[in-house]
Amino acid sequence: MSIRMGKKSDPMSDQEFDQLFRKVCNWDRWGPNDERGTLNYIAPAHVRAAAALVRSGRSVSLAIPVNTVAGPDNPHPAVHHMVQTHDVSPELGEPSFALDYMACEFHGDCHTHIDALCHIGYKGKLYNSKPASSVTSHGPTLMDITAYAHGIVGRGVLLDIPHFRGVKWLEPGEAVTSEELEGAEKAQGVRLAEGDIFLFRTGHHRRRLELGSWNNGYDGLGRAGLHARTMLMLHERKVAVFLPDGDGETVPSNVEGVAYPIHALQVGAMGMACADSLQFEELRKICEEEDRWEFMVVIAPLRFPRSTGSLINPIAIF
Amino acid sequence: MSIRMGKKSDPMSDQEFDQLFRKVCNWDRWGPNDERGTLNYIAPAHVRAAAALVRSGRSVSLAIPVNTVAGPDNPHPAVHHMVQTHDVSPELGEPSFALDYMACEFHGDCHTHIDALCHIGYKGKLYNSKPASSVTSHGPTLMDITAYAHGIVGRGVLLDIPHFRGVKWLEPGEAVTSEELEGAEKAQGVRLAEGDIFLFRTGHHRRRLELGSWNNGYDGLGRAGLHARTMLMLHERKVAVFLPDGDGETVPSNVEGVAYPIHALQVGAMGMACADSLQFEELRKICEEEDRWEFMVVIAPLRFPRSTGSLINPIAIF
Amino acid sequence: MSIRMGKKSDPMSDQEFDQLFRKVCNWDRWGPNDERGTLNYIAPAHVRAAAALVRSGRSVSLAIPVNTVAGPDNPHPAVHHMVQTHDVSPELGEPSFALDYMACEFHGDCHTHIDALCHIGYKGKLYNSKPASSVTSHGPTLMDITAYAHGIVGRGVLLDIPHFRGVKWLEPGEAVTSEELEGAEKAQGVRLAEGDIFLFRTGHHRRRLELGSWNNGYDGLGRAGLHARTMLMLHERKVAVFLPDGDGETVPSNVEGVAYPIHALQVGAMGMACADSLQFEELRKICEEEDRWEFMVVIAPLRFPRSTGSLINPIAIF
Amino acid sequence: MSIRMGKKSDPMSDQEFDQLFRKVCNWDRWGPNDERGTLNYIAPAHVRAAAALVRSGRSVSLAIPVNTVAGPDNPHPAVHHMVQTHDVSPELGEPSFALDYMACEFHGDCHTHIDALCHIGYKGKLYNSKPASSVTSHGPTLMDITAYAHGIVGRGVLLDIPHFRGVKWLEPGEAVTSEELEGAEKAQGVRLAEGDIFLFRTGHHRRRLELGSWNNGYDGLGRAGLHARTMLMLHERKVAVFLPDGDGETVPSNVEGVAYPIHALQVGAMGMACADSLQFEELRKICEEEDRWEFMVVIAPLRFPRSTGSLINPIAIF
């Protein structure tokens, strides 16, 4: 299958993409062995400022419940089984223990997860110019998810594009531009700044809840996301973390010959901490109740050596 | 196998245990359908106060790296495999994606995890008097881990017993009393209070790092933990969350005929949010550097319906 | 969901079903602790006779390739991952080893598997009157798949109903009667006899290959199979083993209030060794070439303690 | 870790090994795209002759029960969980179904399994000169286990070396020579011939049953097996299939710089169908009762595309 490009008002050629890649590239910015990428933007003052946003004490999950049912966007469903229920008399006496087991892939279009920087290769290179072959059949030899072991803490800013447009959700294939991001900033009275955690809402999950899941890949309906040029804005603003519903990609892509340009730029070039498949349906109601679009965010990836990512349950605290 | 009881200075009979169970029992305290148990102690003011502890902006993991190697305390090692490395040309063009897969049990003595309230049955009852048969082969029908879906946020207080005693770690089988907990509080200048997250350090993980893993069960060396009577203190103090290295249990137990009294009391009677198998080796150094034993803690269990627990990576923020 | 019954010319009431259950019931026929059920019909002479059918030396698989792709009849796809490829230098020197990992459920409508007798409960009882609670969350305590550990060897007889009818396959919902089985016997010049392995072809798999997979359950199109009354014939003939494409069930069922009567009768009442989801597309061509419908069959379930079944690759030898 | 070589009376240098590799090499013998290797030796007449050995109708498993308990020779234990017991009321009415789930690696020193030819690489090459990189992170692109999909059927010949020596088992590190194999042949009155399935007994499993499992690798006690030179004999005799208890390897190896020479020669050079970790404890008693060491053998690997091997339960039929 070769990719088809969306008929967009603002397409990008392969060459332009390579220029953009170089412009936003952070390779060697924080040294040749850096594994934290844009997390380097988060300074102690940013964490303090994020904590200072905690006023009402409410917290809310940004994760989709883990999904064990196969479907058009979940070809590899998570597995969950009981290992033991309370039907078995405990060998040693009271109490009894109920135990379970899970298995899953860390990536895909249905489970809220974070990517390690080794997850993405572009033309044979990972972030910071490391060879793609650093990821062996035994797992990555560098830039695995333990680079984020001590958690990601900062100020979260939600830009709610469907709210800005006055629609329920963006339709598959629609791409959000920098101008629209800036428009949403102004309308909401917030501004993405250095070290921020950017929550990008397209309404992907709301569409899924209301219309059911759909094949959001190249052989399906596609998905709404960012235009590749928005990476310039995120780069200039020094955004540290990207949390989209969907995964940030517009499918079909705006870039000729590059199926998933956002991942290539964010993870491959910028070394940005990126998660996929969040949901903001509970969050946006709280934002409206609290009348603010900024809050503390804590992300705690599993401390899993040699892993290319982790299921996560990011928490927003108001 | 029937349990052997430790030769303790302060043993407890089965009857005394039942009395203690009733004394600390929170069944119906927050209504017949409550699933949050002692998390009800955490009020908005406690979350605000916890966030106010964030000053230096440092964060640290309280988790042990997920362990895929079988051993005496890890009979069911986690599984981790690559699903795809960058060796396969991406079907749709650039970029390439590295993917992996994991499988694990959520409980055991080696993986940092949190228990759902359905995890423990005592004499056929779960917390809040629910029947143990509510956990079926399809999973729990109530009190699964999604009760904690929106995260656990509060003030963490570390009581470091080996530090208090001036030893590297407690030896397997040693039980910590309320008097000793109070002694550590005074020495450290902190006091467990309503809504707190109690980090209880026995040095279990340090012993593991220095001497290697050991069989810490009834057919092995055992483990250091709390004396069952300390539950009275935790109950009176209205502690909300319990985070031990080890799992809080003294093995062999101090209670005649009850193999794991701490779980029975904490989870079964009190409805306490309890985690197991944390490590505080990185934390304690930061506490010493920061010269304080209190900090913000955020726990984000996976949002896994019908699960009896979750792997977690609890984060302390200073 | 309550089951809908097919509009059949020959429906069966709940009461008639219970009578039929009693008629074909083999409980206690081979003693109260029997775990071999109808395999008891296979005497040494039958094995010898089966081996005597080996003349051309050809062998052929009766299994569907294990399917790792989710689909309408495969909601829990098998998992397959590499554990190691030859990209990692062997720690000890040559040679290098490629390793892999698989995970699967043993039942379902897509993987060729055999059922252990504990697999089916009817009104709280397993075969031989054992309580259904003998299957605990730790697995069956009796009648697991190791009852078949030493393999199943005998004469296989294929009755090819689509061939008899002159169609490509039976349509979902169609039920085959005893009269039709006898008709096929006569047409093919074979007769099911004591100790035989009965291969029952509806063309289920051919339909799947030509039209694609379909939801063959009660919320889908259904499937073709046997009429419940055919169990009288199989009982009288003392058939030992049942190997269908599909699983032998007609969906919707011919029996009021019983969703899967064939399993209830075969496994629950008769203690018959039953497999599911075989394919005879390669076999039937060989049968035609060899101009015979009988052959040696060997089934070798994995020797898996406490298992309710096993993936299998049954082999027919000519 | 670099390998240590056993202090053997008959060591082999790296160069001698390469000569031996070339002598027994079957590359291109059956064409450049051959995937059946030594199975090509099994002609229809061999299958007929094997079937003619079926006289008493007894059959016996050659497999070890699948082992879910971690141990020194089982670092990656198989996983087995119930998916459903009969405790859940069937949604559609009777009957109820008990379901389970398994996960395992196909190789290792504890589970009876067969190797696909892609399993072994020697100096970057697989059997038939295929590049080792043909095995990708998506699995092998050639010579996977489906090459054996239609089963392996032939005459099995057991050579029981401990019986020949008059000992219970060979001790770890002991290597059996061609002379000893020929001695056992004479003593037992059998002779390995073209197309045969060679069952090689060292008593490995009996030792395990009586003394418990042990680390049989290079960092442990090692294991008894064949001397590398015996491959000349197997090559000349045109043996088709190799079924050892243990895995045929002597550890430490007799060959300088080659950790597992038997696999390199059998699988890599000869393209021989090889299984590992069988047990003959039930078989040898039947051989003695029947007073013969030859019998029909049927092996039915799971039909698993892209797999480097399969769990198996080989069946001997007398």
Coordinates of C-alpha atoms in Angstrom, one line a residue, chain D:
Chain D
M1 CA 30.6 -15.0 29.0
S2 CA 32.9 -17.1 26.7
I3 CA 32.3 -20.8 26.5
R4 CA 34.5 -23.2 28.3
M5 CA 35.1 -26.5 26.5
G6 CA 34.8 -29.8 28.3
K7 CA 38.0 -31.6 29.0
K8 CA 37.2 -34.4 26.6
S9 CA 39.3 -37.2 25.3
D10 CA 38.3 -36.2 21.8
P11 CA 38.1 -32.4 21.4
M12 CA 37.6 -30.7 18.1
S13 CA 39.1 -27.5 16.8
D14 CA 37.2 -24.7 15.2
Q15 CA 38.8 -25.7 11.8
E16 CA 37.9 -29.4 12.2
F17 CA 34.4 -28.3 13.0
D18 CA 34.2 -26.3 9.8
Q19 CA 35.3 -29.3 7.8
L20 CA 32.7 -31.4 9.5
F21 CA 30.1 -28.8 8.7
R22 CA 31.0 -29.0 5.0
K23 CA 31.0 -32.8 5.1
V24 CA 27.5 -33.2 6.4
C25 CA 26.1 -30.1 4.6
N26 CA 22.9 -30.7 2.6
W27 CA 22.7 -27.2 1.2
D28 CA 21.2 -27.4 -2.3
R29 CA 20.8 -31.2 -2.1
W30 CA 17.1 -30.9 -2.6
G31 CA 17.1 -27.6 -4.5
P32 CA 17.7 -24.0 -3.5
N33 CA 14.1 -23.5 -2.2
D34 CA 13.9 -26.7 -0.2
E35 CA 12.4 -26.3 3.2
R36 CA 12.0 -29.9 4.2
G37 CA 15.6 -30.9 4.6
T38 CA 16.1 -34.4 5.9
L39 CA 12.4 -35.1 5.8
N40 CA 13.1 -35.7 2.1
Y41 CA 14.6 -39.0 3.2
I42 CA 11.2 -40.3 4.3
A43 CA 9.7 -42.0 1.3
P44 CA 6.2 -43.5 1.1
A45 CA 7.6 -46.9 1.7
H46 CA 9.1 -45.7 5.0
V47 CA 5.7 -44.5 6.1
R48 CA 4.0 -47.7 5.2
A49 CA 6.7 -49.7 7.0
A50 CA 6.3 -47.5 10.1
A51 CA 2.5 -48.1 10.1
A52 CA 3.2 -51.9 9.7
L53 CA 4.9 -51.7 13.1
V54 CA 1.5 -51.0 14.8
R55 CA 0.6 -54.3 16.3
S56 CA -0.6 -53.9 19.9
G57 CA -2.4 -50.6 19.4
R58 CA -0.7 -48.9 22.3
S59 CA 0.3 -45.3 22.0
V60 CA 2.4 -43.2 24.3
S61 CA 3.4 -39.6 24.7
L62 CA 7.0 -38.5 24.3
A63 CA 6.4 -35.1 25.8
I64 CA 7.1 -33.5 29.2
P65 CA 3.9 -31.9 30.7
V66 CA 4.0 -28.2 29.9
N67 CA 5.6 -26.5 32.8
T68 CA 4.3 -23.3 34.3
V69 CA 6.7 -23.2 37.2
A70 CA 9.9 -21.1 37.0
G71 CA 13.0 -23.1 37.7
P72 CA 16.7 -23.4 36.9
D73 CA 15.9 -24.9 33.4
N74 CA 12.7 -23.0 33.0
P75 CA 13.4 -19.2 33.2
H76 CA 10.4 -18.4 31.0
P77 CA 7.7 -20.6 32.3
A78 CA 4.6 -21.2 30.3
V79 CA 1.6 -19.2 31.4
H80 CA -1.8 -20.8 31.9
H81 CA -5.0 -19.0 33.1
M82 CA -8.6 -19.6 33.1
V83 CA -10.6 -17.2 30.8
Q84 CA -13.9 -18.5 32.1
T85 CA -15.1 -21.1 34.6
H86 CA -18.6 -22.5 35.0
D87 CA -19.2 -19.8 37.7
V88 CA -20.6 -17.4 35.1
S89 CA -24.1 -18.0 33.9
P90 CA -23.9 -18.5 30.1
E91 CA -25.4 -15.5 28.4
L92 CA -27.4 -17.5 25.9
G93 CA -28.5 -20.4 28.2
E94 CA -27.1 -23.9 28.6
P95 CA -24.5 -25.3 28.3
S96 CA -21.7 -23.4 30.1
F97 CA -18.2 -23.3 28.8
A98 CA -14.9 -23.4 30.7
L99 CA -12.2 -21.6 28.7
D100 CA -8.5 -21.1 29.2
Y101 CA -5.5 -19.2 27.9
M102 CA -1.8 -20.1 27.5
A103 CA 1.3 -18.3 26.6
C104 CA 4.8 -19.7 26.1
E105 CA 8.1 -19.5 24.2
F106 CA 8.6 -22.3 21.8
H107 CA 12.2 -23.0 22.7
G108 CA 14.1 -23.5 25.9
D109 CA 15.2 -26.5 28.0
C110 CA 12.0 -27.5 29.5
H111 CA 9.2 -27.7 27.0
T112 CA 9.0 -30.5 24.4
H113 CA 9.2 -28.7 21.1
I114 CA 10.4 -28.9 17.5
D115 CA 12.7 -26.5 15.8
A116 CA 11.9 -24.9 12.4
L117 CA 14.9 -24.8 10.1
C118 CA 15.1 -20.9 10.5
H119 CA 15.8 -21.4 14.2
I120 CA 19.5 -21.7 13.8
G121 CA 22.0 -19.4 12.2
Y122 CA 25.7 -20.3 11.7
K123 CA 28.1 -17.5 10.7
G124 CA 25.2 -15.5 9.3
K125 CA 23.6 -18.3 7.3
L126 CA 20.6 -20.5 7.8
Y127 CA 20.1 -24.0 6.2
N128 CA 20.4 -24.0 2.5
S129 CA 22.5 -20.8 2.5
K130 CA 19.7 -18.5 3.3
P131 CA 20.7 -15.2 5.1
A132 CA 20.1 -15.1 8.8
S133 CA 18.4 -11.8 8.2
S134 CA 15.5 -13.7 6.6
V135 CA 14.2 -13.9 10.1
T136 CA 12.9 -10.4 10.8
S137 CA 11.2 -8.8 13.8
H138 CA 7.9 -9.9 12.1
G139 CA 9.1 -13.5 12.1
P140 CA 10.8 -15.7 9.5
T141 CA 10.1 -15.0 5.9
L142 CA 11.1 -18.6 5.0
M143 CA 11.6 -22.0 6.6
D144 CA 9.1 -21.5 9.4
I145 CA 7.4 -24.4 11.1
T146 CA 4.7 -24.7 8.6
A147 CA 7.2 -26.6 6.4
Y148 CA 6.2 -29.5 8.7
A149 CA 2.5 -28.7 8.7
H150 CA 1.4 -32.0 7.3
G151 CA 3.0 -33.9 10.1
I152 CA 6.1 -36.1 10.4
V153 CA 5.4 -39.8 10.2
G154 CA 7.9 -42.5 10.2
R155 CA 9.7 -45.3 12.0
G156 CA 11.0 -44.4 15.4
V157 CA 14.1 -46.1 16.8
L158 CA 15.1 -45.6 20.4
L159 CA 18.7 -45.9 21.4
D160 CA 18.8 -46.0 25.2
I161 CA 22.4 -45.2 26.2
P162 CA 21.9 -45.4 30.0
H163 CA 20.4 -48.8 29.5
F164 CA 23.4 -49.8 27.3
R165 CA 25.8 -48.6 29.9
G166 CA 23.8 -50.0 32.8
V167 CA 23.4 -46.6 34.6
K168 CA 20.4 -44.6 35.5
W169 CA 21.4 -41.6 33.4
L170 CA 24.4 -40.0 31.8
E171 CA 26.0 -37.3 33.9
P172 CA 26.0 -33.7 32.7
G173 CA 29.0 -33.1 30.3
E174 CA 29.2 -36.7 29.1
A175 CA 29.3 -37.0 25.3
V176 CA 28.2 -40.1 23.4
T177 CA 30.3 -41.2 20.4
S178 CA 29.4 -43.0 17.2
E179 CA 31.0 -46.1 18.6
E180 CA 28.7 -46.1 21.5
L181 CA 25.6 -45.5 19.3
E182 CA 26.7 -48.5 17.2
G183 CA 27.2 -50.5 20.4
A184 CA 23.7 -49.7 21.5
E185 CA 22.3 -50.6 18.1
K186 CA 23.9 -54.0 18.3
A187 CA 22.8 -54.6 21.9
Q188 CA 19.2 -53.6 21.1
G189 CA 19.1 -55.4 17.8
V190 CA 18.2 -52.3 15.8
R191 CA 19.9 -50.2 13.2
L192 CA 19.3 -46.6 12.2
A193 CA 18.4 -46.4 8.6
E194 CA 17.4 -44.0 5.9
G195 CA 14.3 -42.0 6.8
D196 CA 14.3 -43.0 10.4
I197 CA 13.3 -41.0 13.4
F198 CA 16.1 -41.3 15.9
L199 CA 15.1 -41.2 19.6
F200 CA 18.2 -40.6 21.6
R201 CA 18.0 -41.2 25.4
T202 CA 20.6 -39.9 27.8
G203 CA 18.3 -40.2 30.8
H204 CA 18.2 -36.4 31.1
H205 CA 14.5 -36.4 32.1
R206 CA 14.9 -39.3 34.5
R207 CA 17.7 -37.4 36.3
R208 CA 15.4 -34.4 36.5
L209 CA 12.5 -36.4 37.9
E210 CA 14.8 -38.0 40.5
L211 CA 17.2 -35.2 41.5
G212 CA 15.1 -32.2 40.5
S213 CA 15.7 -29.7 37.8
W214 CA 19.1 -28.1 37.4
N215 CA 20.8 -25.3 35.4
N216 CA 22.0 -27.3 32.4
G217 CA 23.6 -24.3 30.6
Y218 CA 27.2 -23.0 30.5
D219 CA 26.8 -21.2 33.8
G220 CA 25.4 -24.4 35.4
L221 CA 26.1 -28.1 35.5
G222 CA 25.7 -28.7 31.8
R223 CA 24.1 -31.6 30.1
A224 CA 24.9 -34.9 28.4
G225 CA 24.6 -35.3 24.7
L226 CA 26.2 -36.3 21.5
H227 CA 29.8 -35.8 20.4
A228 CA 29.8 -33.5 17.4
R229 CA 31.5 -36.3 15.3
T230 CA 28.3 -38.5 15.6
M231 CA 26.8 -36.2 13.0
L232 CA 28.9 -38.0 10.3
M233 CA 27.1 -41.2 11.3
L234 CA 23.7 -39.6 11.2
H235 CA 24.5 -38.1 7.9
E236 CA 25.6 -41.3 6.4
R237 CA 22.7 -43.2 7.7
K238 CA 20.3 -40.6 6.3
V239 CA 18.5 -40.2 9.6
A240 CA 15.5 -37.9 9.0
V241 CA 14.5 -36.7 12.4
F242 CA 16.2 -36.3 15.8
L243 CA 14.3 -36.6 19.1
P244 CA 16.5 -36.4 22.1
D245 CA 15.8 -36.1 25.8
G246 CA 17.8 -33.0 26.6
D247 CA 18.6 -31.4 23.3
G248 CA 21.4 -33.5 21.9
E249 CA 24.0 -31.1 22.9
T250 CA 26.9 -31.9 25.3
V251 CA 27.5 -28.9 27.5
P252 CA 30.2 -27.9 27.8
S253 CA 30.8 -28.5 24.1
N254 CA 33.5 -30.7 22.6
V255 CA 34.1 -28.0 19.9
E256 CA 36.4 -25.1 20.5
G257 CA 34.5 -21.8 20.1
V258 CA 31.2 -23.4 19.2
A259 CA 28.7 -23.4 22.1
Y260 CA 26.1 -25.6 20.5
P261 CA 27.7 -27.6 17.7
I262 CA 24.9 -30.2 17.4
H263 CA 22.3 -27.6 16.5
A264 CA 24.7 -25.9 14.1
L265 CA 25.3 -29.2 12.3
Q266 CA 21.9 -30.8 12.4
V267 CA 19.7 -27.8 11.7
G268 CA 22.1 -25.4 10.0
A269 CA 24.1 -27.8 7.8
M270 CA 21.9 -30.9 7.4
G271 CA 18.5 -29.3 7.5
M272 CA 17.4 -32.0 10.0
A273 CA 14.0 -31.9 11.7
C274 CA 15.0 -31.7 15.4
A275 CA 13.0 -31.6 18.5
D276 CA 14.2 -30.8 22.1
S277 CA 13.4 -31.8 25.6
L278 CA 11.4 -35.0 25.1
Q279 CA 11.1 -37.7 27.7
F280 CA 11.2 -41.4 27.2
E281 CA 10.4 -42.6 30.7
E282 CA 7.0 -44.0 29.7
L283 CA 8.3 -45.2 26.3
R284 CA 11.2 -47.2 27.6
K285 CA 8.9 -49.3 29.9
I286 CA 6.7 -50.1 26.9
C287 CA 9.7 -50.9 24.8
E288 CA 10.8 -53.4 27.4
E289 CA 7.3 -54.9 27.7
E290 CA 7.0 -55.1 24.0
D291 CA 10.6 -56.2 23.6
R292 CA 11.2 -53.9 20.7
W293 CA 12.8 -50.6 20.1
E294 CA 11.1 -49.6 16.9
F295 CA 7.6 -48.2 16.5
M296 CA 5.6 -45.8 14.5
V297 CA 6.0 -42.1 15.4
V298 CA 3.8 -39.2 14.5
I299 CA 4.7 -35.6 15.2
A300 CA 2.1 -32.9 14.6
P301 CA 3.6 -29.4 15.0
L302 CA 1.0 -26.6 15.4
R303 CA 0.3 -25.1 12.0
F304 CA 1.7 -21.7 13.0
P305 CA 2.8 -19.3 10.2
R306 CA 6.0 -17.4 10.9
S307 CA 6.9 -19.5 13.8
T308 CA 10.5 -20.8 14.6
G309 CA 9.1 -23.9 16.2
S310 CA 6.2 -25.4 18.0
L311 CA 5.3 -27.1 21.2
I312 CA 4.6 -30.7 20.3
N313 CA 3.4 -33.9 21.8
P314 CA 5.1 -36.7 19.7
I315 CA 3.2 -40.0 19.9
A316 CA 4.8 -43.4 19.6
I317 CA 2.4 -46.2 18.4
F318 CA 3.1 -49.8 18.9

